[in-house]
Amino acid sequence: MKNNLDNDISNNIDEFKKTAEDCDDIVIREFYAYMNKNVKMCIIYADNLADSQTVNNFIMTNLMLRSNRTYSGKDMLDDILMRALAVGEAREIYDYDALYDSVLIGDTVLMADGADFAVSVSTKDWPTRGVPSAESEVVVEGPKDAFNESVSTNTVLLRRRIRDMNFKIKRYAVGDKSSVSINIAYMKGIVRKSVLDRVTESIKNISVDFIPDSGFLAQIIEENKITPFPQVQLTERPDRAAWALLNGQVVVLVDNTPFAIILPVTINVFFQAAEDYYEKWGIVSLVRIIRYIAAFFAVSLPALYIAFTLYHPQLIPSSLALKIAATRQNIPFPTVIEVLIMELAFELLREAGIRLPAPVSSTIGIVGGIIIGQAAVEAGIVGPVIVILSALTGICTFVIPVNSFVSGIRLFKYVLIMFSAVLGLYGFVLGMIFLMAHLASLKSFGIPYLYPFCSASVNDYSDLKDSFFRAPLFMLNKRGIFSDPKARKRYGGKR
Amino acid sequence: MAERGDRMFAENERISVRQIQCIIMLNILSFGFFVFPSVFQGFSGLEIIISSAIGGLAGILLSKTVIYVCSGKAKSLGDVFDRYTGKKAGFILRLLFMLYLLLKGSAIVFIYSSTIKTNSLPKTPVTALITVALIISVYIATRGIETIGRISEIFIVLILAGILFVFVFAAKSGGFSNISPCGGIGVKDITIRGIKSLYFFQGMEILFILSMFSGDKSDIKKKDISRAFELVWLIMTFSAFLIFTKLKVIEEDFISVWPFIKVADSIEIPFAFIERQDFIIIALTTTFMVFGVALSIFASGVILSDITKKFGNTKLYSYFTLAGVITALIIKALFGLNVLWTMETFIGVFCFIALPLILAGFKKRKEARSEK
């Protein structure tokens, strides 16, 4: 199969028509130039992907009505490119692959008889949403805008925030069957070069049919592909992405998805919400501590309950132990089964709530949480303590700001339940050690996952100021571990 | 500092001096938590003087070797052995050292698991406890030195906090005798044999292994090494202090002079929290067991990889050494050997062989230098 464009426009059109057979949305318009009736020309574009007004007013009108050039073939196309096309972005293309790509991304391709190349004119006008409001990372105080599905819009949202020529964006097309535009954004001079190289390399080496979403891409580029814990962060907030860029992280924007990928990350990042930097340090510090405690409870509460009640009841204060025993008197299931029933019921409610429209999902919450819960307790199937415990565990998962990290916690909760059911508190501690060892073994593009709770000395312990607590802003005068060691000073100094 | 950290992150199999300190601490605690109280009770009079002298000598020799490795003059542990003792003797030493570590891992997992079974899980078979502990330990060991370093850094903080709580609540509830987990299995049954200076090796041996993974060799400063040594010697001195002054005397003085205990004594802690110290003991016991075994498996894996001339590929060798630990446990089950006794006797034999060899090596090198 030939790939390079031919001098004869008829051959090029025939070849294209053959490939684009049954693609009725592709427009192929053949015509003659106004002043040179012997030269056949042709434009090709995808209906609705290309802006018809641009095509009509700035390409067709100029070529058919206003152009008075008398060149032909290659010279003619060169002249048109330089003088006649009143469109900002245009480039020469020489092969069919580039031709197909141009048409399919909404550009208009112009061909002329006698020229062995074509001109791709930028006429993209995809149907997109406007700039939406953030839905999964809502803030009380702070910007409300969010990324949408257009990579161009998302780039603009970042550019609007970072007005610095050191803010760089590299474009790559990834996908064997359908190429998707992927933009790698970073701050030159702040980004860690080793991380940038690693990210660029891993994106260049991707070989898949199609990248449908940033979550899909994240799974491909993550180093440890088995772990349930995320090694990149997804965000829909441009302010958060801009903050990450200025901290030396790399932001990857994927076309057709409203979530940007931020990398590298550490576990600490998953406990930081966007508005943590818009509010006073005192309240943010309190909330941060609550998030960490919530994460511990989310992963361990059911397991601890099993361990204490089954193996070590002597460790429960007597009055509490008696109350628990009283509520469990007529329960037909063993404690482990009882816990699993409630946990699975909660997972079902959560899953049902997510998929349904908002008004219906609130009904599901009421039906599941109040009516079924109450009925199950009254029927003696489960004890009230378990209902409280499951609800508390569920609420704790909602406190953690990043959903992908919560998924890891939810999964590991069942591992700990299993350990506790078999070996009591010893099993629980063994499970926790296993969890910590697993997290300690993870790295996100070379940065230890548990940083700054380990290896903090590398950046003189300054990253601890933005971990369990968030120090006042004037004290956060040093960039984090993600940045180049030579660009650590954030305030009052040269980069 | 930052640049050094960068290299540490960029290269695999590298850890910081601080992480080395934490690992040493964990290693000492993991073995000492159970064995030290029994050592204290087993010591008497002349034994202390002899063991301290031998332990001190061994410590000096080992510390010299560690500095030698840290300063980048030697590539690995095997390199040190070879240079000082010759290739054949070096091979034997490495093999003995590896066997000692395997025995130590077996001893730790067996003693801890037996105690856990006796004290808390009487219906659970000890093999189940050992199996789960070994699986977690080998998981940690196979993650590599970086993971061990990071996790030690985090756990040491939790452990020290836990120990502090235990001491405070134990003092409040009436004495240290209540908190010694050895009480559960009867310390008199644990026979202290071999070289009584065994505990001096704790920390040193791991420091010996870890020094090969520390940062960039050119970055290792004398100050960093001395910091690591200070820590080890501090713990040793504290242990010796406990031995010489007898535990009971310490206990009384401790309670009367330590202000924190007095404060704790005067506060009414809700929820009968004193009873909850059991939870901390359980957490400490399990943590020490897992880390003790993981470190032994990792260290013996390092030596095994050194013997087979593929230094650094410890993941695979850690699995092999796990097999070694299991074999030791099977032998123990079949022949009813006391693993602790076996290990301590082995240490005695090891010192008996190793010390003269190393001393001879030093002498030989000194002579060679003076000739130059």
CSV table of N, CA and C in Angstrom, one decimal, chain B residues 109-160:
chain,number,residue,atom,x,y,z
B,109,VAL,N,11.5,-16.3,65.1
B,109,VAL,CA,10.1,-16.7,64.7
B,109,VAL,C,9.6,-17.8,65.6
B,110,PHE,N,10.4,-18.7,66.0
B,110,PHE,CA,9.9,-19.7,66.9
B,110,PHE,C,9.6,-19.2,68.3
B,111,ILE,N,10.5,-18.5,68.9
B,111,ILE,CA,10.3,-18.0,70.2
B,111,ILE,C,9.1,-17.1,70.3
B,112,TYR,N,9.0,-16.2,69.4
B,112,TYR,CA,7.9,-15.2,69.4
B,112,TYR,C,6.6,-15.9,69.2
B,113,SER,N,6.5,-16.8,68.2
B,113,SER,CA,5.3,-17.5,67.9
B,113,SER,C,4.8,-18.4,69.0
B,114,SER,N,5.8,-19.1,69.7
B,114,SER,CA,5.4,-19.9,70.8
B,114,SER,C,4.8,-19.0,71.9
B,115,THR,N,5.5,-17.9,72.2
B,115,THR,CA,5.0,-17.0,73.2
B,115,THR,C,3.6,-16.5,72.9
B,116,ILE,N,3.4,-16.1,71.7
B,116,ILE,CA,2.1,-15.6,71.2
B,116,ILE,C,1.0,-16.7,71.5
B,117,LYS,N,1.4,-17.9,71.1
B,117,LYS,CA,0.4,-19.0,71.2
B,117,LYS,C,0.1,-19.2,72.7
B,118,THR,N,1.1,-19.3,73.5
B,118,THR,CA,0.9,-19.5,74.9
B,118,THR,C,0.1,-18.4,75.6
B,119,ASN,N,0.4,-17.2,75.3
B,119,ASN,CA,-0.2,-16.1,76.0
B,119,ASN,C,-1.6,-15.7,75.4
B,120,SER,N,-1.8,-15.7,74.1
B,120,SER,CA,-3.0,-15.2,73.6
B,120,SER,C,-3.8,-16.1,72.7
B,121,LEU,N,-3.2,-17.0,72.0
B,121,LEU,CA,-3.9,-17.8,71.0
B,121,LEU,C,-3.7,-19.3,71.3
B,122,PRO,N,-4.2,-19.8,72.4
B,122,PRO,CA,-4.0,-21.2,72.8
B,122,PRO,C,-4.5,-22.2,71.8
B,123,LYS,N,-5.6,-21.8,71.1
B,123,LYS,CA,-6.2,-22.8,70.2
B,123,LYS,C,-5.6,-22.8,68.8
B,124,THR,N,-4.8,-21.8,68.5
B,124,THR,CA,-4.2,-21.6,67.2
B,124,THR,C,-2.9,-22.4,67.1
B,125,PRO,N,-2.8,-23.3,66.1
B,125,PRO,CA,-1.5,-24.0,66.0
B,125,PRO,C,-0.3,-23.1,65.7
B,126,VAL,N,0.8,-23.4,66.4
B,126,VAL,CA,2.0,-22.6,66.3
B,126,VAL,C,2.5,-22.5,64.8
B,127,THR,N,2.2,-23.6,64.0
B,127,THR,CA,2.7,-23.6,62.6
B,127,THR,C,2.0,-22.5,61.8
B,128,ALA,N,0.7,-22.3,62.2
B,128,ALA,CA,-0.1,-21.2,61.5
B,128,ALA,C,0.5,-19.9,61.7
B,129,LEU,N,0.9,-19.6,63.0
B,129,LEU,CA,1.5,-18.3,63.3
B,129,LEU,C,2.9,-18.2,62.6
B,130,ILE,N,3.6,-19.3,62.7
B,130,ILE,CA,5.0,-19.2,62.0
B,130,ILE,C,4.8,-19.0,60.5
B,131,THR,N,3.9,-19.7,59.9
B,131,THR,CA,3.7,-19.5,58.4
B,131,THR,C,3.3,-18.1,58.0
B,132,VAL,N,2.3,-17.5,58.7
B,132,VAL,CA,1.9,-16.2,58.4
B,132,VAL,C,3.1,-15.2,58.6
B,133,ALA,N,3.8,-15.3,59.7
B,133,ALA,CA,4.9,-14.4,60.1
B,133,ALA,C,6.0,-14.5,59.0
B,134,LEU,N,6.3,-15.8,58.6
B,134,LEU,CA,7.3,-16.0,57.6
B,134,LEU,C,6.9,-15.4,56.2
B,135,ILE,N,5.6,-15.5,55.9
B,135,ILE,CA,5.2,-15.0,54.6
B,135,ILE,C,5.4,-13.4,54.6
B,136,ILE,N,4.9,-12.8,55.7
B,136,ILE,CA,5.1,-11.3,55.7
B,136,ILE,C,6.5,-10.9,55.7
B,137,SER,N,7.3,-11.7,56.5
B,137,SER,CA,8.8,-11.4,56.6
B,137,SER,C,9.5,-11.5,55.3
B,138,VAL,N,9.2,-12.5,54.6
B,138,VAL,CA,9.9,-12.7,53.3
B,138,VAL,C,9.3,-11.7,52.3
B,139,TYR,N,8.1,-11.3,52.4
B,139,TYR,CA,7.6,-10.2,51.6
B,139,TYR,C,8.4,-9.0,51.8
B,140,ILE,N,8.7,-8.6,53.0
B,140,ILE,CA,9.5,-7.4,53.3
B,140,ILE,C,10.9,-7.6,52.8
B,141,ALA,N,11.5,-8.8,53.1
B,141,ALA,CA,12.9,-9.0,52.7
B,141,ALA,C,13.0,-8.9,51.1
B,142,THR,N,12.0,-9.4,50.4
B,142,THR,CA,12.2,-9.4,49.0
B,142,THR,C,11.9,-8.1,48.3
B,143,ARG,N,11.3,-7.2,49.1
B,143,ARG,CA,11.1,-5.8,48.5
B,143,ARG,C,12.4,-5.1,48.4
B,144,GLY,N,13.4,-5.5,49.1
B,144,GLY,CA,14.8,-4.9,48.9
B,144,GLY,C,15.1,-4.0,50.0
B,145,ILE,N,16.3,-3.5,50.0
B,145,ILE,CA,16.9,-2.7,51.1
B,145,ILE,C,16.2,-1.4,51.2
B,146,GLU,N,15.7,-0.8,50.1
B,146,GLU,CA,15.1,0.5,50.1
B,146,GLU,C,13.8,0.4,50.9
B,147,THR,N,13.0,-0.6,50.7
B,147,THR,CA,11.7,-0.8,51.4
B,147,THR,C,12.0,-1.0,52.9
B,148,ILE,N,13.0,-1.8,53.2
B,148,ILE,CA,13.3,-2.1,54.6
B,148,ILE,C,13.7,-0.8,55.3
B,149,GLY,N,14.5,0.0,54.6
B,149,GLY,CA,14.9,1.2,55.2
B,149,GLY,C,13.8,2.2,55.4
B,150,ARG,N,12.9,2.3,54.5
B,150,ARG,CA,11.8,3.2,54.6
B,150,ARG,C,10.8,2.8,55.7
B,151,ILE,N,10.5,1.5,55.7
B,151,ILE,CA,9.5,1.0,56.7
B,151,ILE,C,10.1,1.1,58.1
B,152,SER,N,11.4,0.9,58.2
B,152,SER,CA,12.1,1.0,59.5
B,152,SER,C,12.0,2.4,60.1
B,153,GLU,N,12.1,3.3,59.2
B,153,GLU,CA,12.1,4.7,59.6
B,153,GLU,C,10.7,5.1,60.2
B,154,ILE,N,9.7,4.5,59.6
B,154,ILE,CA,8.3,4.8,60.1
B,154,ILE,C,8.1,4.0,61.4
B,155,PHE,N,8.4,2.7,61.3
B,155,PHE,CA,8.0,1.9,62.5
B,155,PHE,C,8.8,2.2,63.7
B,156,ILE,N,10.0,2.7,63.6
B,156,ILE,CA,10.8,2.9,64.8
B,156,ILE,C,10.2,4.0,65.6
B,157,VAL,N,9.5,5.0,65.0
B,157,VAL,CA,8.8,6.0,65.7
B,157,VAL,C,7.6,5.4,66.5
B,158,LEU,N,6.9,4.6,65.8
B,158,LEU,CA,5.7,3.9,66.4
B,158,LEU,C,6.2,3.0,67.6
B,159,ILE,N,7.2,2.3,67.3
B,159,ILE,CA,7.7,1.4,68.3
B,159,ILE,C,8.2,2.1,69.6
B,160,LEU,N,9.0,3.2,69.4
B,160,LEU,CA,9.5,3.9,70.5
B,160,LEU,C,8.3,4.5,71.3
